[in-house]
Short mmCIF file of C-alpha atoms and ligand atoms in Angstrom, two decimals:
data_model
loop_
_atom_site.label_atom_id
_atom_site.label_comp_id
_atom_site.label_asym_id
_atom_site.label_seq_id
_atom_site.Cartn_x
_atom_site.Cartn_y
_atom_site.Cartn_z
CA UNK A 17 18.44 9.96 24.98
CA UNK A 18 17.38 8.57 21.77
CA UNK A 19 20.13 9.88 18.83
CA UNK A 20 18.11 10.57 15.75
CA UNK A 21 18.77 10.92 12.24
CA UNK A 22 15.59 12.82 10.51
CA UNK A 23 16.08 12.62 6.41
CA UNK A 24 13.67 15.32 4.81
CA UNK A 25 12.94 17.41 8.18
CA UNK A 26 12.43 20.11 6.26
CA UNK A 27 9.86 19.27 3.83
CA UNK A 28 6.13 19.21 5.36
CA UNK A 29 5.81 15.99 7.00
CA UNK A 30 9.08 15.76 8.36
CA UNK A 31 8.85 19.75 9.21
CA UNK A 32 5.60 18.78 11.20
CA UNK A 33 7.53 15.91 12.60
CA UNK A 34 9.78 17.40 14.13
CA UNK A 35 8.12 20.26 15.65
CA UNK A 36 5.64 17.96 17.28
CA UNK A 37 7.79 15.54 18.88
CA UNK A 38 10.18 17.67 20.23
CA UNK A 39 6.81 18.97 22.10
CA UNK A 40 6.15 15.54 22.93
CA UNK A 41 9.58 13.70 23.84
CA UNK A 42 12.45 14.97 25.62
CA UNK A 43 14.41 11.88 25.28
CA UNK A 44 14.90 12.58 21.97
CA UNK A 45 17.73 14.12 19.99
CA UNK A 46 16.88 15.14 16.37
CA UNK A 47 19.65 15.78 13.57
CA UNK A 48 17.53 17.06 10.59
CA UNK A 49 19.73 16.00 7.14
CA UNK A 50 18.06 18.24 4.27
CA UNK A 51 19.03 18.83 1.01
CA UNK A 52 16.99 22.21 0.97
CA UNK A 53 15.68 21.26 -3.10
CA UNK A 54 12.66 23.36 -3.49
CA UNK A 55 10.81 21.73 -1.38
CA UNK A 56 13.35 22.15 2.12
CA UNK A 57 12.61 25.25 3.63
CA UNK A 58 14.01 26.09 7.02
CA UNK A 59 11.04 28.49 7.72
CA UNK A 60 9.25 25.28 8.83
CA UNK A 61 11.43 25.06 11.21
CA UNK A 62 11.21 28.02 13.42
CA UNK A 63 10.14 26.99 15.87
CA UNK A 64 12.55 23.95 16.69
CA UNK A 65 15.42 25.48 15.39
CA UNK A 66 16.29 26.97 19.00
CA UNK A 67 15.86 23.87 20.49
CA UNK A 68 19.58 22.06 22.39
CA UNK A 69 18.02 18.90 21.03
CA UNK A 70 17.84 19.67 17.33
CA UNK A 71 20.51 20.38 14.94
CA UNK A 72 20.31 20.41 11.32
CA UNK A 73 22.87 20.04 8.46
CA UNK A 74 22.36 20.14 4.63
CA UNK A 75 23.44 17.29 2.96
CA UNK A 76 21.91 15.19 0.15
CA UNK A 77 21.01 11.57 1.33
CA UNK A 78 22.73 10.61 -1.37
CA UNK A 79 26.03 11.13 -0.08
CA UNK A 80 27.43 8.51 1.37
CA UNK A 81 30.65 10.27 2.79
CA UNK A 82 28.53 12.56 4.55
CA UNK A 83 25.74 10.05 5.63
CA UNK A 84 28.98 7.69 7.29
CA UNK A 85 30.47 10.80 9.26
CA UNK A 86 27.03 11.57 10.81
CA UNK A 87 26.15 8.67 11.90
CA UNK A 88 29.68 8.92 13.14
CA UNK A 89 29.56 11.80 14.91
CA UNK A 90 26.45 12.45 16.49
CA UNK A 91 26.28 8.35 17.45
CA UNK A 92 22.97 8.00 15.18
CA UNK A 93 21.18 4.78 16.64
CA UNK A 94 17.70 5.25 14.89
CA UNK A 95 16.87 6.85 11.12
CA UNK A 96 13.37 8.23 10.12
CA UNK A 97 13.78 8.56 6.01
CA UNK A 98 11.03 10.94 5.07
CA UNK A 99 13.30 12.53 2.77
CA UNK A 100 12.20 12.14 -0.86
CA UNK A 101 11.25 14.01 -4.04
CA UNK A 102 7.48 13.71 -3.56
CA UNK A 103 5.09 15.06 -6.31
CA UNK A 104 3.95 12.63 -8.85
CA UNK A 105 3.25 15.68 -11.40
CA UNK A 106 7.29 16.37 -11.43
CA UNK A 107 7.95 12.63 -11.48
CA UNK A 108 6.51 12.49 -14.56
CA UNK A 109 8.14 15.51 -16.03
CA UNK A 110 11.28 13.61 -15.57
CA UNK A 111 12.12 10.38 -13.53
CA UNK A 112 16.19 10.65 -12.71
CA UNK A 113 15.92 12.40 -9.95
CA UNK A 114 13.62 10.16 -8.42
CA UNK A 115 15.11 7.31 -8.61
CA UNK A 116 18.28 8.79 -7.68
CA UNK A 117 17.07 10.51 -4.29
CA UNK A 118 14.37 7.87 -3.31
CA UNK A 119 16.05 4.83 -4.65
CA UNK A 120 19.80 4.86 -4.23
CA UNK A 121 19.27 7.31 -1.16
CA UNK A 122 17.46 5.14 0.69
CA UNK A 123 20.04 2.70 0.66
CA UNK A 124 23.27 4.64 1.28
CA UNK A 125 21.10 5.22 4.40
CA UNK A 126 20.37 1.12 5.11
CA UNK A 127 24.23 0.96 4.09
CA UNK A 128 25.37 3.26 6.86
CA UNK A 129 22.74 2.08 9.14
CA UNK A 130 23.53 -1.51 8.81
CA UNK A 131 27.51 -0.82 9.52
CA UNK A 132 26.79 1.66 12.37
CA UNK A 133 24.34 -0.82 13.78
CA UNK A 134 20.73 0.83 13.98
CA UNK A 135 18.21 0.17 16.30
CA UNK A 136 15.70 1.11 14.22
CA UNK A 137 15.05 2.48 10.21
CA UNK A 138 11.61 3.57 9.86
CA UNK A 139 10.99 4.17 5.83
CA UNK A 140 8.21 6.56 5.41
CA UNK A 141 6.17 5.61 2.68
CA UNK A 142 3.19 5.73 0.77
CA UNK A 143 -0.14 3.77 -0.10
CA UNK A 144 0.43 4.69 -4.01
CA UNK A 145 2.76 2.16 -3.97
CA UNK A 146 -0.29 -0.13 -4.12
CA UNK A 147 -1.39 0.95 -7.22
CA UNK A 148 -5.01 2.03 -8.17
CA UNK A 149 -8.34 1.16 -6.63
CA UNK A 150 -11.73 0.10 -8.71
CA UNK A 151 -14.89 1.49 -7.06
CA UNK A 152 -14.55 -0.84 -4.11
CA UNK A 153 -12.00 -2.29 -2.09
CA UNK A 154 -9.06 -1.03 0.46
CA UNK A 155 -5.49 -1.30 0.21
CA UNK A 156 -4.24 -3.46 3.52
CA UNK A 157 -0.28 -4.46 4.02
CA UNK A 158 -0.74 -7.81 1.79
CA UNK A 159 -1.55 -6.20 -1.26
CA UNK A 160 0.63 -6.23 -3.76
CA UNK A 161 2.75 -3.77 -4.78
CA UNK A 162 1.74 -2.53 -8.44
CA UNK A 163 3.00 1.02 -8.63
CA UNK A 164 2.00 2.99 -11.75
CA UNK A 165 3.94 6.55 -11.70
CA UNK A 166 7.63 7.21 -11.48
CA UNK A 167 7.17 8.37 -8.08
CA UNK A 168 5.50 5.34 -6.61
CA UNK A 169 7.61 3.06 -8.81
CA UNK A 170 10.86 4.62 -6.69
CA UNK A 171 9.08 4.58 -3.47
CA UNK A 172 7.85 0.98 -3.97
CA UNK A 173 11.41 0.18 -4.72
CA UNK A 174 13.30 1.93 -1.56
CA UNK A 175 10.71 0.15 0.50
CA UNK A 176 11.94 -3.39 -1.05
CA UNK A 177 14.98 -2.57 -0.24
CA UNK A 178 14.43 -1.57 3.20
CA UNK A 179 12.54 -4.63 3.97
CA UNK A 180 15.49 -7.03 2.07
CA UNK A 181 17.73 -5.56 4.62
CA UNK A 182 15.18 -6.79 7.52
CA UNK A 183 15.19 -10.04 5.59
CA UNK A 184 18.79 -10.31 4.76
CA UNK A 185 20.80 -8.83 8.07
CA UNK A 186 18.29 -8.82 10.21
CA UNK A 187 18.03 -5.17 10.30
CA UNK A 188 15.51 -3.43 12.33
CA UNK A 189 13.32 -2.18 9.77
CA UNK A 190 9.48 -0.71 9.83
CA UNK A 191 8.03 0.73 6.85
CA UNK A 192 5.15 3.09 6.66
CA UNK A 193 2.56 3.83 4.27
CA UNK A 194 0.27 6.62 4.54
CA UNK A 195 -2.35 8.29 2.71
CA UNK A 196 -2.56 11.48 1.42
CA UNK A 197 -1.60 13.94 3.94
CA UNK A 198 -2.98 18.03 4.00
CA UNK A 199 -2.59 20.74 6.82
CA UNK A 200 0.12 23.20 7.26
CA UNK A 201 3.39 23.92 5.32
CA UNK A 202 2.20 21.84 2.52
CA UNK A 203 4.02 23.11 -0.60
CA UNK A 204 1.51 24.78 -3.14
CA UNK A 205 2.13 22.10 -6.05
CA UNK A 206 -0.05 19.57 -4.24
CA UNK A 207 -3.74 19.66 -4.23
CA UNK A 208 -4.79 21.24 -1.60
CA UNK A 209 -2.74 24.03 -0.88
CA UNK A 210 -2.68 24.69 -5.08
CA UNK A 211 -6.37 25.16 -5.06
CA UNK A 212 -6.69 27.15 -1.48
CA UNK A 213 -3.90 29.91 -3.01
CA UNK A 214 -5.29 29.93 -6.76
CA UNK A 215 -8.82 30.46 -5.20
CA UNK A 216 -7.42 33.51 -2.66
CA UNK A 217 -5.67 34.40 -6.22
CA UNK A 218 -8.78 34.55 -7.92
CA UNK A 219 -7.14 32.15 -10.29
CA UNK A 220 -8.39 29.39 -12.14
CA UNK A 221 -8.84 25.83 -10.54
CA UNK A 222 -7.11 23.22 -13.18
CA UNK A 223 -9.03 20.07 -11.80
CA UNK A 224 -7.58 16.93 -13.90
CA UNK A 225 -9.89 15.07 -15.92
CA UNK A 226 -13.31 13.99 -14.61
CA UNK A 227 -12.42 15.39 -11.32
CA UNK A 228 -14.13 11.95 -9.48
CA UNK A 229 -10.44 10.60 -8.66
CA UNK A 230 -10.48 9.58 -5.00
CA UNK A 231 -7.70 10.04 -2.40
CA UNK A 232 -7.70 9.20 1.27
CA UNK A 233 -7.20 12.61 3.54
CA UNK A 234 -5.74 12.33 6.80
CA UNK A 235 -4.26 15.24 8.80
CA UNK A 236 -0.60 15.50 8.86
CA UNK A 237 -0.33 15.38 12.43
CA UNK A 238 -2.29 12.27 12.62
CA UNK A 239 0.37 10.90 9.83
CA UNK A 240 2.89 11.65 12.75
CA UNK A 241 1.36 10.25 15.81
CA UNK A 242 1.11 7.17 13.49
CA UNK A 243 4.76 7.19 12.46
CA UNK A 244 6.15 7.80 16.24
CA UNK A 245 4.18 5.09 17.20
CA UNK A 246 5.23 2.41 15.03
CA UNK A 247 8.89 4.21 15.28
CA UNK A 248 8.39 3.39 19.01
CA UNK A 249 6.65 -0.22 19.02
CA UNK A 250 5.96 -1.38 15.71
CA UNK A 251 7.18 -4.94 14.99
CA UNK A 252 10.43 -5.06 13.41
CA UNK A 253 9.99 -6.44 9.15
CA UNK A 254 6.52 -5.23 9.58
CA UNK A 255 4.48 -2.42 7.31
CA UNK A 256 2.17 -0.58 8.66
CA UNK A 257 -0.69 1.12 6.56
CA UNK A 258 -1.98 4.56 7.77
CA UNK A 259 -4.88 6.49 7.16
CA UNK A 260 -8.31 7.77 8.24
CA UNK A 261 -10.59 6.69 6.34
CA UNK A 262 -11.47 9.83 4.77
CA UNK A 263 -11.78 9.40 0.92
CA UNK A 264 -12.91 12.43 -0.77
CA UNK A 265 -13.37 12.37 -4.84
CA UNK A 266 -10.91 15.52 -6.03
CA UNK A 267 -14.05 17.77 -7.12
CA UNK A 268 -16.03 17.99 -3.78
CA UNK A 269 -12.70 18.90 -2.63
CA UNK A 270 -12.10 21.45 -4.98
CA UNK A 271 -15.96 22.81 -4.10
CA UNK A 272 -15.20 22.69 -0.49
CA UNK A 273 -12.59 24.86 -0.45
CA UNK A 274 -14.10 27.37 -2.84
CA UNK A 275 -17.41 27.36 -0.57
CA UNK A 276 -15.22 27.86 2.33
CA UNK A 277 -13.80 30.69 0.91
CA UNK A 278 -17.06 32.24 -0.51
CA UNK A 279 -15.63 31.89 -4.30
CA UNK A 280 -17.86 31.24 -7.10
CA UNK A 281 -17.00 27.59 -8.85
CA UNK A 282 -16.68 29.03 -12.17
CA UNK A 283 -13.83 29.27 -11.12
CA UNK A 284 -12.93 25.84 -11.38
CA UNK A 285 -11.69 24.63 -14.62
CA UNK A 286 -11.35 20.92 -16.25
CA UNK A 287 -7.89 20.42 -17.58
CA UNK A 288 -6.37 17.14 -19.31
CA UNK A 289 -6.18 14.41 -17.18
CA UNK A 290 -2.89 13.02 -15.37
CA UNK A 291 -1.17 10.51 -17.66
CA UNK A 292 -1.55 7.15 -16.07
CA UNK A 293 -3.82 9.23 -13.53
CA UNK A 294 -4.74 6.41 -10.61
CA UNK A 295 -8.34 6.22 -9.84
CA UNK A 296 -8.78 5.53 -6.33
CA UNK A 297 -6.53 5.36 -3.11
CA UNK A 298 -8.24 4.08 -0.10
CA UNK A 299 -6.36 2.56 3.39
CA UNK A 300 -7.54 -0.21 5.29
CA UNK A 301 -5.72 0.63 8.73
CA UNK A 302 -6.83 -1.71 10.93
CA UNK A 303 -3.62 -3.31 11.38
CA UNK A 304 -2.23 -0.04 13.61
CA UNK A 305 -5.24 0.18 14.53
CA UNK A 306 -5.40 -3.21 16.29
CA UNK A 307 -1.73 -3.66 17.23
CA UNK A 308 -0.55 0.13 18.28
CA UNK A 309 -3.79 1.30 19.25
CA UNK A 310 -3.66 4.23 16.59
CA UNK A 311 -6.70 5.91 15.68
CA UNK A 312 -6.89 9.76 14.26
CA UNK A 313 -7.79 12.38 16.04
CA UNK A 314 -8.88 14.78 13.56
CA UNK A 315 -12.06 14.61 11.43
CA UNK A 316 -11.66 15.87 7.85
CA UNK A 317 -14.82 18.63 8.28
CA UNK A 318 -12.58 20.30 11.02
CA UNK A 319 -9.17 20.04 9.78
CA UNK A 320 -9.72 21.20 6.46
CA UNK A 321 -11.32 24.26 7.70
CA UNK A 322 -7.86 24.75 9.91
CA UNK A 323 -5.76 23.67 6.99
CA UNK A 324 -7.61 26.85 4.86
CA UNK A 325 -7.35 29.22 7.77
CA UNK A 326 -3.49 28.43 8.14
CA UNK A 327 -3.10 29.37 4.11
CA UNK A 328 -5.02 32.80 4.87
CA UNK A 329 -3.21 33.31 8.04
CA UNK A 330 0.38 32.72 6.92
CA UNK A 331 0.64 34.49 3.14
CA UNK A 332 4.49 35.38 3.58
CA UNK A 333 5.18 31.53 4.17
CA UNK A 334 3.95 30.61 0.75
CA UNK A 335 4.16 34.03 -1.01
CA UNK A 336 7.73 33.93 -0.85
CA UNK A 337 7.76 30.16 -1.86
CA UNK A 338 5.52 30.41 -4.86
CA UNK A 339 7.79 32.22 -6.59
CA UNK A 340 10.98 31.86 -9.04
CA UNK A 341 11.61 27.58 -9.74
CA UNK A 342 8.04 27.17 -8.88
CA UNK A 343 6.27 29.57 -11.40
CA UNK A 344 8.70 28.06 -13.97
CA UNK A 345 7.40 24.45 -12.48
CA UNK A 346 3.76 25.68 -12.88
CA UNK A 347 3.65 26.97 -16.01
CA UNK A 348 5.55 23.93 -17.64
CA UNK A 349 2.99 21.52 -16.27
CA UNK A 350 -0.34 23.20 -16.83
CA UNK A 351 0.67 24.76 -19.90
CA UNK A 352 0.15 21.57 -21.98
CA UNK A 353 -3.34 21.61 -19.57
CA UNK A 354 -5.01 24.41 -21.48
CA UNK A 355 -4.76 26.28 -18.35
CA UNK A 356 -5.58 30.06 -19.31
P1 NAD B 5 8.19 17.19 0.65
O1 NAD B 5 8.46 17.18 -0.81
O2 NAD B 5 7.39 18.29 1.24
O3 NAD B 5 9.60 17.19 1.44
C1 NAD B 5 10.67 16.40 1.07
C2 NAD B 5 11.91 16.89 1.84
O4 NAD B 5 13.01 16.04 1.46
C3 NAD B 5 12.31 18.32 1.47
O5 NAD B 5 12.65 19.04 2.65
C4 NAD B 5 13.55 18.14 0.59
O6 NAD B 5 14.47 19.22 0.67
C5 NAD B 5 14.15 16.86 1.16
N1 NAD B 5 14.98 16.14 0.18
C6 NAD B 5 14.66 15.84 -1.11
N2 NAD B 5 15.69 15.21 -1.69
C7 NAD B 5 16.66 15.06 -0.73
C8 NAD B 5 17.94 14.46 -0.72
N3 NAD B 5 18.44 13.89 -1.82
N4 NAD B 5 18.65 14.49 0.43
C9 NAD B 5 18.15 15.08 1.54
N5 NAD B 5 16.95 15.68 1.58
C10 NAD B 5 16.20 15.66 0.45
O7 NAD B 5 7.57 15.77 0.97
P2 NAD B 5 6.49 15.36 2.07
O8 NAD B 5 5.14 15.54 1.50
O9 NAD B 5 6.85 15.99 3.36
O10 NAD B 5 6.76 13.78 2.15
C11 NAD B 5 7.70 13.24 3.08
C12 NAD B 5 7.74 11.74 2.92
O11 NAD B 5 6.45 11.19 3.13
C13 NAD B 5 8.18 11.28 1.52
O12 NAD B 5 9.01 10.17 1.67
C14 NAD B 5 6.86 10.90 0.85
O13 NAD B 5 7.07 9.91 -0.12
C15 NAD B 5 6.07 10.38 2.03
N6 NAD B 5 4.61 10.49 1.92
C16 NAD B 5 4.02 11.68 1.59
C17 NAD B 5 2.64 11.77 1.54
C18 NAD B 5 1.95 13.08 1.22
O14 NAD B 5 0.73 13.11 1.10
N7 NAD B 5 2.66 14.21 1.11
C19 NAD B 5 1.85 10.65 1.81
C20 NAD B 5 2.48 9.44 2.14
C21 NAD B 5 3.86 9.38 2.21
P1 TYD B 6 -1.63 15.37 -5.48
O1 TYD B 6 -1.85 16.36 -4.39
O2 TYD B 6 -0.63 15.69 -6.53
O3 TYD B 6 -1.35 13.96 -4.77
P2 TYD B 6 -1.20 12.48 -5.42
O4 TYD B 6 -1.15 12.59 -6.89
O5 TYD B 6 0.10 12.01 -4.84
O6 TYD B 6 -2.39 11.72 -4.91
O7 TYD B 6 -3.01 15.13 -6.22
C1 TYD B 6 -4.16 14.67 -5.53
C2 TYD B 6 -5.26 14.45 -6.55
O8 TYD B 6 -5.62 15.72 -7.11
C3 TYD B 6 -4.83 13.59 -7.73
O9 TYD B 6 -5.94 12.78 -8.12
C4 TYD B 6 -4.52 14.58 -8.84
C5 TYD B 6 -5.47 15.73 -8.54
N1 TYD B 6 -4.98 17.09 -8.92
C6 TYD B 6 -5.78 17.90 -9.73
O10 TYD B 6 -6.88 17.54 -10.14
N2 TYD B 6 -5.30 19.15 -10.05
C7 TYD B 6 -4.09 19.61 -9.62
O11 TYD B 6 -3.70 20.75 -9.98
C8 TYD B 6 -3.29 18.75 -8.78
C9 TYD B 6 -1.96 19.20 -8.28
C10 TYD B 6 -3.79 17.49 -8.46
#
C-alpha cells in the first residue's frame, strides 16, 4: 500500500484526482491536506469520502508543524502538491497570498519530505510558467521559464525549488505542467464554467479584450491519467509537459457554449483586457507521449458538451458556491471591466 499525501484534494483537479484513482488503484492510501479557502469544497468529495482508504484533514500547507506530524503519522512515503491558489485574475488583485501558499508551501512540503525520506514529490504545475506564445510555436520542457503574472511567477518558482531539491539531495522529484484544464467541479471564476452559468443566468459574457487569446483545453481527467502516470514511472528530475493539443482562441469558446445552450451572442460582451494578458498557450507533449505512452482520451467536441451538461445537471453544486466571498470577488474584478 502506497501512503499518500494529496495537497489541494479538494479543489477541482485534485477533487477529480482523487475520486478517479481510488476507482483505479487499491494499493493506494490517500490523506487529502486542504485548507478549504474558497476554492476547497468537500462536496467534491462525496463520493470518496466513505472510502477506508481516504482520510482528509484541514490544514494549510503552510504549516510546517502540521505538515511534520502527518507525514509522521500516517508514514507519508509519496506527496502529490496540487494544492495552490490558482486564478491568475485574483493573483493580480493581490500577490501575498500567492507567494505565500505556492511558494513557501511548496517547500515546507520538500522540507518534510526530504527529512521523512520520500519516494516520490510530484509538483503539479502549469505551462503558464512558460510565458506567452506568438502565433506559432509550442511550449516543450526546454523552454525557458519566463512567467508574466503573479500566479505563474509563484508557480515557476515552487517548481525551481522542487527541482533544486532533485539537484541538491537527490530527492525524487517529477514536476508537471499541464494546460488548461475544464470538466466538472471547476469553480465558476475560471472561463469556462463563468461563461456556462452567466449564459444559464442570462447574464452578460465579459470576454477580455480582443477575445482571440488562445489556451490549450484538455479534459481534467486526461490531466489525471497524465499525472498518475508520471507519479508512477516518470523519470526522477524530469518535467513532463501535458496537454492535448486542443487550442481554442477564448471567443469561439465563448460562442460554443452559447450555441450549445441555444443563447443569442449578444449576449457576449467585450470588457478591458487582462493586464499583462498572455497571448497564446500551446503544449508540445510529445515527451509523455513518447516515454509514458500518454495520449488523451477525450476530444474537446465531446467533452465540452459533457462539461456543459454537468453545469445544467448539478445547479446546487455551484449555486451554493457562487455565492457570499465570490459575488464580492466578482464584482471587484469586473467592475473596473465596464461589466453592466
Ligand atoms: P483550485 O483552485 O480549484 O484548488 C486548489 C485547492 O488547494 C483548493 O481545494 C484549496 O482549498 C487548496 N489550497 C489552497 N491553498 C492551500 C493551502 N495553503 N494549504 C492547503 N490547501 C490549500 O485549483 P485547481 O484548478 O484544482 O489546480 C490544482 C493545481 O493544478 C494547482 O497547483 C494549479 O496551479 C495546477 N494547474 C491548474 C490548471 C488549471 O487549468 N486549473 C492547469 C495546470 C496546472
Ligand atoms: P482562465 O480560465 O482565467 O485561465 P488562465 O488565465 O489561467 O489561462 O482564463 C482563460 C482565458 O479566458 C484567458 O485568456 C482569460 C480569458 N477570460 C475572459 O476572457 N473572460 C473571463 O471572464 C475570464 C475568467 C477569462
Amino acid at each position: 500500500m502506497k501512503s499518500i499525501l494529496v495537497t489541494g484534494g479538494a479543489g477541482f483537479i485534485g477533487s477529480n484526482f482523487i475520486n478517479h484513482i481510488l476507482k483505479e488503484r487499491d494499493d493506494y492510501n490517500i490523506v487529502n491536506l486542504d485548507k478549504l479557502t474558497y476554492a476547497g469544497n468537500l462536496e467534491n468529495l462525496k463520493e470518496s469520502e466513505s472510502n477506508p482508504r481516504y482520510s482528509f484533514v484541514r490544514g494549510d500547507i503552510t504549516n510546517a508543524e502540521l505538515v511534520h506530524y502527518l507525514f509522521q503519522k500516517h508514514s507519508i512515503k509519496y506527496v502529490i502538491n496540487f494544492a495552490a491558489e490558482s486564478h491568475v485574475d485574483r493573483s493580480i488583485l493581490g500577490s501575498e497570498i500567492f507567494f505565500r501558499t505556492n511558494v513557501i508551501g511548496t517547500n515546507v512540503l520538500l522540507e518534510a519530505a526530504r527529512r521523512y525520506e520520500v519516494e516520490r514529490f510530484l509538483q503539479v504545475s502549469t505551462d503558464e510558467v512558460y510565458g506567452s506564445l506568438g502565433e506559432e510555436g509550442l511550449f516543450s520542457e526546454t523552454t525557458p521559464l519566463s512567467p508574466n503574472s503573479p500566479y505563474s511567477a509563484s508557480k515557476a518558482s515552487a517548481d525551481m525549488m522542487a527541482l533544486a531539491f532533485y539537484h541538491t539531495y537527490g530527492m525524487p522529484v517529477v514536476v508537471t505542467r499541464c494546460s488548461n484544464n475544464y470538466g466538472p467541479l471547476q469553480f465558476p471564476e475560471k472561463l469556462i464554467p463563468l461563461m456556462i452559468i452567466n449564459t444559464l443566468y442570462d447574464k452578460k459574457l465579459p470576454v477580455y479584450g480582443d477575445g482571440l487569446n488562445v489556451r490549450d483545453w484538455i479534459y481534467v481527467i486526461d490531466h489525471n491519467r497524465a499525472i498518475d502516470l508520471v507519479f508512477d514511472k516518470g523519470r526522477i528530475g524530469q518535467v513532463y509537459n501535458i496537454g492535448a493539443s486542443q487550442e481554442m482562441k477564448n471567443i469561439d469558446i465563448v460562442k460554443l457554449v452559447l450555441k450549445n445552450l441555444n443563447k443569442s451572442e449578444e449576449l457576449i460582451e467585450y470588457v478591458k483586457d487582462r493586464p499583462g494578458h498572455d497571448r497564446r498557450y500551446a503544449i508540445d507533449s510529445t515527451k509523455i507521449r513518447t516515454e509514458l505512452g500518454w495520449k488523451p482520451k477525450y476530444c474537446f467536441e465531446e467533452a465540452i458538451v459533457k462539461t456543459i451538461e454537468w453545469y445544467k445537471e448539478n445547479r446546487k453544486w455551484w449555486e451554493r458556491i457562487i455565492t457570499g466571498e465570490y459575488q464580492s470577488y466578482y464584482e471587484r474584478l469586473y467592475s473596473n471591466r465596464s461589466l453592466q
